[in-house]
Amino acid sequence: MWMRLMGWSLLCGMAIFAQNPNEVEAVVETELGSFRIEFAPDKAPKHVDFFLGLVRKGYYDGSAFHRVFAYSLIQGGDPLLKDPKTPKALWGSGGLKLQKNEFSDLKHERGVVSTVSIPNTPDSDGAQFFVCLAAQPALDGKYSAFGRVTEGFDVVEKISSVAAEEGGLVKKPVRIVRIHIEKKKVEPYLTATVAEMKKTIRIDTTLGPLRVAMEPEWAPETVRNFLKLAASGWYEGTAIHRISKGFVVQAGSEGMRQGNQAHPADRWVRSLKGEFSAPVLHERGILSMARTDDPNSATTSFFVVLAPSPHLNKNYAAFGRVIEGLETIAAFEKEEVDGETPKRRLEIIKMTIE
């Protein structure tokens, strides 16, 4: 009875703090670094309100992640872990039976944050939560997912890799220093008009600068995506990884930053719907998006055309053109390559929207 009353009082108090969950994020500060969580109030509104209320009361500060499976899942939020003397046999037993299940179609895929419950016990959700590092289809429809990691996934991976015993209990809990709420970061150019996206971008590279003009009339959503990533600094430090002489120079692929380091704007990387209707020809100096065989698979990687390539027309999303720096393109064509891979590392150093 006391547990039910405690859960009811928490829920009532938290409604006060549940304003605009779409506009805020939780910043989870741990002793191994920080990561951010955005919420899905359309999928689990009561769980989102509950979690936000607990955070604003400092409920999680000083608790810990106590169960991990490397590159698969991390679990934390048990208030019993605030006391370093809590026996290991009790780790994971606190803060449960405070919420009813709130299942949805939100799948337990990489980055999704969900609620811990007692196995085979309906409506036993509580304060504990877990983060998926890989798809966990066996959990879909059985646990109440309520958010997603948007930044700091390298920290989540680091937590998942700490020493653990059989069954996933860590040898030493990873302390949650605190969790606090901040205003959600907004994508640049999210609502920009075609006219507002008529920008020029200076691209500084290892071999010199380029100035490129965006052409949003050709491919508006492609230009919006490119401007967003350029404005956030996502491309800086990524490799120019392909030189196909007489054809294209390609750059900006995911995972091509030194050390494969994460970037805060990784949250905004998504597949784009192919925009192939523009009458533009793929000729020297045209910027276009790389993709797989799937026409809707372009994300970040783009190429500069080196020579007329009519087979690309109506098949790839051209979105801009080089207006200065053709000498830089010529310098790339002179680079030594192994097949189509440069023999030395070439990078995008900086992008500046003018």
Short mmCIF file of C-alpha atoms in Angstrom, two decimals:
data_model
loop_
_atom_site.label_atom_id
_atom_site.label_comp_id
_atom_site.label_asym_id
_atom_site.label_seq_id
_atom_site.Cartn_x
_atom_site.Cartn_y
_atom_site.Cartn_z
CA MET A 1 0.00 0.00 0.00
CA TRP A 2 2.82 2.39 0.85
CA MET A 3 4.47 1.71 -2.49
CA ARG A 4 1.24 2.57 -4.32
CA LEU A 5 0.80 5.78 -2.33
CA MET A 6 4.39 6.80 -2.96
CA GLY A 7 3.95 6.21 -6.69
CA TRP A 8 0.72 8.26 -6.69
CA SER A 9 2.32 11.19 -4.87
CA LEU A 10 5.25 11.21 -7.24
CA LEU A 11 2.97 11.15 -10.26
CA CYS A 12 0.87 14.03 -8.94
CA GLY A 13 3.92 16.13 -8.18
CA MET A 14 5.48 15.45 -11.52
CA ALA A 15 2.58 16.74 -13.58
CA ILE A 16 3.71 20.24 -12.58
CA PHE A 17 7.07 19.69 -14.26
CA ALA A 18 5.88 17.92 -17.37
CA GLN A 19 5.45 21.00 -19.57
CA ASN A 20 6.68 20.82 -23.17
CA PRO A 21 8.51 17.47 -23.05
CA ASN A 22 9.13 17.81 -26.80
CA GLU A 23 11.23 20.90 -26.12
CA VAL A 24 13.59 19.53 -23.46
CA GLU A 25 16.24 16.86 -23.08
CA ALA A 26 17.82 15.10 -20.14
CA VAL A 27 21.59 15.40 -19.74
CA VAL A 28 22.93 12.31 -17.97
CA GLU A 29 26.27 13.17 -16.35
CA THR A 30 28.31 10.12 -15.33
CA GLU A 31 31.83 9.64 -14.08
CA LEU A 32 32.72 8.42 -17.59
CA GLY A 33 31.15 11.37 -19.43
CA SER A 34 27.74 12.71 -20.42
CA PHE A 35 25.00 11.76 -22.85
CA ARG A 36 21.66 13.32 -23.76
CA ILE A 37 18.17 11.84 -24.01
CA GLU A 38 15.26 13.25 -25.98
CA PHE A 39 11.74 12.11 -25.13
CA ALA A 40 8.87 10.44 -26.96
CA PRO A 41 5.76 11.80 -25.20
CA ASP A 42 3.61 10.65 -28.12
CA LYS A 43 4.60 7.06 -27.31
CA ALA A 44 4.77 7.02 -23.49
CA PRO A 45 3.45 10.29 -22.07
CA LYS A 46 3.09 9.08 -18.47
CA HIS A 47 6.59 7.62 -18.42
CA VAL A 48 8.08 10.80 -19.83
CA ASP A 49 6.31 12.94 -17.19
CA PHE A 50 7.37 10.51 -14.49
CA PHE A 51 11.03 10.54 -15.54
CA LEU A 52 11.13 14.35 -15.88
CA GLY A 53 9.62 14.75 -12.43
CA LEU A 54 12.17 12.44 -10.86
CA VAL A 55 15.02 14.25 -12.57
CA ARG A 56 13.85 17.63 -11.33
CA LYS A 57 13.72 16.26 -7.80
CA GLY A 58 17.32 15.02 -8.03
CA TYR A 59 16.15 11.43 -7.69
CA TYR A 60 18.90 9.96 -9.86
CA ASP A 61 21.82 12.06 -8.60
CA GLY A 62 24.36 9.77 -6.97
CA SER A 63 22.84 6.55 -8.27
CA ALA A 64 24.62 4.38 -10.84
CA PHE A 65 24.59 2.03 -13.80
CA HIS A 66 24.85 -1.41 -12.27
CA ARG A 67 24.22 -3.84 -15.14
CA VAL A 68 25.89 -3.82 -18.56
CA PHE A 69 26.24 -6.00 -21.62
CA ALA A 70 29.02 -4.80 -23.89
CA TYR A 71 27.69 -2.88 -26.91
CA SER A 72 24.24 -4.25 -26.17
CA LEU A 73 22.57 -2.66 -23.11
CA ILE A 74 23.20 -0.62 -19.95
CA GLN A 75 20.86 -0.42 -16.94
CA GLY A 76 20.74 2.13 -14.14
CA GLY A 77 18.69 4.44 -11.97
CA ASP A 78 18.21 2.24 -8.91
CA PRO A 79 18.09 4.61 -5.90
CA LEU A 80 19.55 1.86 -3.68
CA LEU A 81 22.88 2.39 -5.47
CA LYS A 82 23.18 5.83 -3.85
CA ASP A 83 24.36 3.96 -0.76
CA PRO A 84 27.75 2.38 -1.55
CA LYS A 85 27.09 -0.19 1.19
CA THR A 86 24.04 -1.66 -0.57
CA PRO A 87 24.69 -5.40 -1.00
CA LYS A 88 25.18 -6.51 -4.58
CA ALA A 89 22.32 -8.95 -4.13
CA LEU A 90 19.96 -5.96 -3.92
CA TRP A 91 21.29 -4.05 -6.94
CA GLY A 92 18.44 -3.48 -9.38
CA SER A 93 15.66 -4.11 -6.86
CA GLY A 94 14.87 -0.49 -5.95
CA GLY A 95 12.54 2.04 -7.50
CA LEU A 96 10.15 -0.47 -9.10
CA LYS A 97 6.34 -0.94 -9.03
CA LEU A 98 5.69 2.80 -9.46
CA GLN A 99 4.20 2.86 -12.96
CA LYS A 100 1.82 0.90 -15.14
CA ASN A 101 3.11 -0.47 -18.44
CA GLU A 102 2.89 1.89 -21.40
CA PHE A 103 3.76 -0.22 -24.44
CA SER A 104 3.89 1.28 -27.93
CA ASP A 105 5.24 0.65 -31.41
CA LEU A 106 8.55 2.34 -30.53
CA LYS A 107 11.07 -0.39 -31.23
CA HIS A 108 14.01 -1.15 -28.98
CA GLU A 109 16.68 -0.21 -31.46
CA ARG A 110 20.09 1.43 -31.04
CA GLY A 111 19.85 4.43 -28.73
CA VAL A 112 16.33 3.82 -27.43
CA VAL A 113 15.77 4.38 -23.70
CA SER A 114 13.21 2.18 -21.96
CA THR A 115 11.86 1.37 -18.52
CA VAL A 116 12.93 -1.52 -16.31
CA SER A 117 10.16 -3.72 -14.92
CA ILE A 118 10.00 -6.94 -12.93
CA PRO A 119 10.02 -9.94 -15.31
CA ASN A 120 6.60 -11.54 -15.78
CA THR A 121 4.99 -8.93 -13.52
CA PRO A 122 2.55 -6.59 -15.29
CA ASP A 123 2.53 -2.90 -14.35
CA SER A 124 5.77 -3.13 -12.37
CA ASP A 125 7.57 -0.29 -14.17
CA GLY A 126 9.46 2.22 -12.09
CA ALA A 127 12.38 4.61 -11.98
CA GLN A 128 15.07 2.33 -13.38
CA PHE A 129 15.84 2.62 -17.08
CA PHE A 130 18.02 0.99 -19.71
CA VAL A 131 19.64 2.12 -22.96
CA CYS A 132 19.89 -0.16 -25.99
CA LEU A 133 23.21 -0.12 -27.82
CA ALA A 134 21.91 -2.48 -30.48
CA ALA A 135 18.51 -3.63 -31.69
CA GLN A 136 16.67 -5.72 -29.08
CA PRO A 137 13.57 -7.00 -30.92
CA ALA A 138 12.74 -9.46 -28.14
CA LEU A 139 11.94 -6.46 -25.91
CA ASP A 140 9.51 -4.77 -28.32
CA GLY A 141 6.01 -4.53 -26.90
CA LYS A 142 7.19 -5.86 -23.53
CA TYR A 143 8.92 -2.81 -22.05
CA SER A 144 7.88 0.85 -22.01
CA ALA A 145 10.22 2.79 -24.29
CA PHE A 146 10.10 6.54 -23.69
CA GLY A 147 13.13 8.22 -25.28
CA ARG A 148 16.31 8.04 -27.31
CA VAL A 149 19.97 8.98 -26.86
CA THR A 150 20.76 11.88 -29.18
CA GLU A 151 24.31 12.75 -28.19
CA GLY A 152 27.19 11.12 -26.33
CA PHE A 153 26.68 7.60 -27.59
CA ASP A 154 30.43 7.06 -27.24
CA VAL A 155 29.92 7.49 -23.48
CA VAL A 156 27.11 4.92 -23.49
CA GLU A 157 29.45 2.50 -25.27
CA LYS A 158 32.18 3.20 -22.72
CA ILE A 159 29.78 2.42 -19.86
CA SER A 160 28.72 -0.81 -21.56
CA SER A 161 32.35 -1.93 -21.75
CA VAL A 162 33.26 -1.76 -18.05
CA ALA A 163 34.23 -4.95 -16.28
CA ALA A 164 31.22 -7.10 -15.40
CA GLU A 165 30.46 -10.50 -13.95
CA GLU A 166 28.30 -13.21 -15.43
CA GLY A 167 24.77 -11.87 -15.72
CA GLY A 168 25.99 -8.36 -16.42
CA LEU A 169 26.43 -7.00 -12.88
CA VAL A 170 29.35 -4.60 -12.96
CA LYS A 171 32.33 -5.08 -10.69
CA LYS A 172 32.20 -1.39 -9.87
CA PRO A 173 29.05 0.72 -10.45
CA VAL A 174 29.39 3.60 -12.91
CA ARG A 175 28.23 6.59 -10.90
CA ILE A 176 25.51 8.92 -12.21
CA VAL A 177 26.77 12.27 -10.95
CA ARG A 178 23.48 13.95 -11.80
CA ILE A 179 20.78 14.19 -14.42
CA HIS A 180 19.41 17.59 -15.33
CA ILE A 181 17.04 19.06 -17.91
CA GLU A 182 18.06 21.43 -20.70
CA LYS A 183 16.27 22.97 -23.62
CA LYS A 184 16.35 20.66 -26.62
CA LYS A 185 18.80 21.56 -29.34
CA VAL A 186 17.01 22.66 -32.50
CA GLU A 187 18.14 21.65 -35.97
CA PRO A 188 19.55 24.60 -37.95
CA TYR A 189 17.60 25.49 -41.10
CA LEU A 190 14.69 23.29 -40.01
CA THR A 191 12.10 25.81 -41.23
CA ALA A 192 14.21 27.79 -43.71
CA THR A 193 12.55 28.72 -47.01
CA VAL A 194 14.09 28.07 -50.42
CA ALA A 195 15.13 31.72 -50.58
CA GLU A 196 16.78 31.51 -47.14
CA MET A 197 18.77 28.46 -48.24
CA LYS A 198 20.39 30.25 -51.18
CA LYS A 199 23.75 30.27 -49.43
CA THR A 200 27.40 30.12 -50.38
CA ILE A 201 29.70 27.84 -48.36
CA ARG A 202 33.46 28.04 -48.13
CA ILE A 203 34.99 24.57 -47.75
CA ASP A 204 38.58 24.59 -46.54
CA THR A 205 40.39 21.34 -47.33
CA THR A 206 43.88 19.93 -46.95
CA LEU A 207 44.62 21.01 -50.54
CA GLY A 208 42.98 24.43 -50.47
CA PRO A 209 39.58 26.15 -50.40
CA LEU A 210 36.42 25.78 -52.45
CA ARG A 211 33.40 28.06 -52.57
CA VAL A 212 30.17 26.33 -53.45
CA ALA A 213 26.74 27.79 -54.12
CA MET A 214 23.70 25.95 -52.79
CA GLU A 215 20.87 25.38 -55.28
CA PRO A 216 17.78 24.66 -53.15
CA GLU A 217 15.48 24.86 -56.18
CA TRP A 218 17.06 21.63 -57.41
CA ALA A 219 16.83 19.64 -54.17
CA PRO A 220 15.46 21.62 -51.21
CA GLU A 221 15.59 18.92 -48.54
CA THR A 222 19.06 17.86 -49.62
CA VAL A 223 20.29 21.46 -49.33
CA ARG A 224 18.56 21.81 -45.94
CA ASN A 225 20.39 18.70 -44.72
CA PHE A 226 23.76 19.89 -46.04
CA LEU A 227 23.39 23.36 -44.51
CA LYS A 228 22.34 21.86 -41.18
CA LEU A 229 25.42 19.65 -40.99
CA ALA A 230 27.73 22.40 -42.27
CA ALA A 231 26.40 24.88 -39.70
CA SER A 232 26.89 22.39 -36.85
CA GLY A 233 30.49 21.61 -37.83
CA TRP A 234 29.65 17.98 -38.55
CA TYR A 235 31.84 17.79 -41.66
CA GLU A 236 34.95 19.27 -40.06
CA GLY A 237 37.69 16.67 -39.67
CA THR A 238 36.01 14.11 -41.94
CA ALA A 239 38.08 12.48 -44.66
CA ILE A 240 38.04 13.07 -48.40
CA HIS A 241 38.20 9.36 -48.94
CA ARG A 242 37.68 8.74 -52.65
CA ILE A 243 39.33 10.19 -55.75
CA SER A 244 38.09 8.59 -58.93
CA LYS A 245 40.11 10.47 -61.52
CA GLY A 246 38.07 11.80 -64.40
CA PHE A 247 34.89 11.09 -62.45
CA VAL A 248 34.40 12.32 -58.83
CA VAL A 249 36.02 13.41 -55.55
CA GLN A 250 33.96 12.08 -52.63
CA ALA A 251 33.90 13.16 -48.97
CA GLY A 252 31.79 13.45 -45.81
CA SER A 253 30.96 9.83 -45.03
CA GLU A 254 29.88 8.72 -41.56
CA GLY A 255 32.65 7.10 -39.58
CA MET A 256 35.38 8.97 -41.49
CA ARG A 257 36.38 11.34 -38.67
CA GLN A 258 39.74 10.66 -37.02
CA GLY A 259 39.27 7.91 -34.44
CA ASN A 260 35.65 7.56 -35.58
CA GLN A 261 34.77 10.13 -32.92
CA ALA A 262 31.14 10.97 -32.26
CA HIS A 263 29.79 14.46 -33.01
CA PRO A 264 26.88 16.27 -31.32
CA ALA A 265 25.13 16.64 -34.70
CA ASP A 266 25.08 12.86 -35.22
CA ARG A 267 21.53 13.10 -33.87
CA TRP A 268 20.51 14.92 -37.07
CA VAL A 269 21.92 12.39 -39.51
CA ARG A 270 19.15 10.58 -41.31
CA SER A 271 18.37 9.08 -44.69
CA LEU A 272 17.06 11.48 -47.31
CA LYS A 273 14.33 10.95 -49.83
CA GLY A 274 15.89 11.06 -53.28
CA GLU A 275 15.41 14.36 -55.12
CA PHE A 276 16.21 13.61 -58.74
CA SER A 277 13.84 15.82 -60.72
CA ALA A 278 16.17 18.79 -61.28
CA PRO A 279 17.10 19.41 -64.93
CA VAL A 280 20.76 20.01 -63.98
CA LEU A 281 23.47 17.99 -65.71
CA HIS A 282 26.21 16.30 -63.72
CA GLU A 283 29.18 18.18 -65.12
CA ARG A 284 32.50 19.40 -63.72
CA GLY A 285 32.03 21.29 -60.44
CA ILE A 286 28.54 19.99 -59.57
CA LEU A 287 27.95 18.78 -55.98
CA SER A 288 25.72 15.73 -55.60
CA MET A 289 24.84 13.22 -52.89
CA ALA A 290 26.34 9.73 -52.71
CA ARG A 291 23.99 6.83 -52.00
CA THR A 292 23.64 3.05 -52.19
CA ASP A 293 21.36 1.22 -54.59
CA ASP A 294 18.46 2.45 -52.49
CA PRO A 295 17.40 5.81 -53.98
CA ASN A 296 16.43 7.05 -50.51
CA SER A 297 19.70 6.18 -48.76
CA ALA A 298 21.77 9.39 -49.02
CA THR A 299 22.82 10.75 -45.61
CA THR A 300 26.03 12.81 -45.37
CA SER A 301 28.44 11.74 -48.10
CA PHE A 302 28.67 13.96 -51.17
CA PHE A 303 30.85 14.19 -54.26
CA VAL A 304 32.16 16.83 -56.64
CA VAL A 305 31.90 15.84 -60.30
CA LEU A 306 35.16 16.05 -62.29
CA ALA A 307 33.83 15.49 -65.82
CA PRO A 308 30.47 15.24 -67.60
CA SER A 309 28.70 12.15 -66.21
CA PRO A 310 25.28 11.91 -67.87
CA HIS A 311 24.54 8.51 -66.29
CA LEU A 312 24.21 10.33 -62.93
CA ASN A 313 21.48 12.67 -64.19
CA LYS A 314 18.06 11.95 -62.65
CA ASN A 315 19.70 9.26 -60.47
CA TYR A 316 21.61 11.34 -57.91
CA ALA A 317 20.57 14.47 -56.04
CA ALA A 318 22.59 17.42 -57.38
CA PHE A 319 22.33 20.29 -54.90
CA GLY A 320 25.10 22.83 -55.58
CA ARG A 321 28.01 23.91 -57.73
CA VAL A 322 31.61 25.03 -57.27
CA ILE A 323 31.91 28.76 -58.04
CA GLU A 324 35.52 29.23 -56.90
CA GLY A 325 38.39 26.81 -56.36
CA LEU A 326 38.56 24.72 -59.49
CA GLU A 327 42.34 24.77 -58.93
CA THR A 328 41.72 22.91 -55.66
CA ILE A 329 39.76 20.27 -57.53
CA ALA A 330 42.68 19.98 -59.97
CA ALA A 331 45.02 19.44 -57.00
CA PHE A 332 42.90 16.52 -55.84
CA GLU A 333 43.14 14.97 -59.29
CA LYS A 334 46.94 15.02 -58.98
CA GLU A 335 47.00 13.13 -55.67
CA GLU A 336 48.49 9.64 -55.56
CA VAL A 337 45.85 6.98 -55.01
CA ASP A 338 45.65 3.29 -54.28
CA GLY A 339 42.81 2.36 -56.58
CA GLU A 340 40.47 5.23 -55.65
CA THR A 341 41.75 5.72 -52.08
CA PRO A 342 44.16 8.62 -51.45
CA LYS A 343 47.56 7.42 -50.23
CA ARG A 344 47.60 10.14 -47.56
CA ARG A 345 44.82 11.45 -45.36
CA LEU A 346 42.96 14.38 -46.89
CA GLU A 347 40.31 16.21 -44.87
CA ILE A 348 37.63 18.83 -44.82
CA ILE A 349 39.15 21.27 -42.33
CA LYS A 350 36.28 23.73 -42.00
CA MET A 351 32.97 24.74 -43.58
CA THR A 352 31.83 28.35 -43.32
CA ILE A 353 28.37 29.46 -44.42
CA GLU A 354 28.77 32.93 -45.90
#
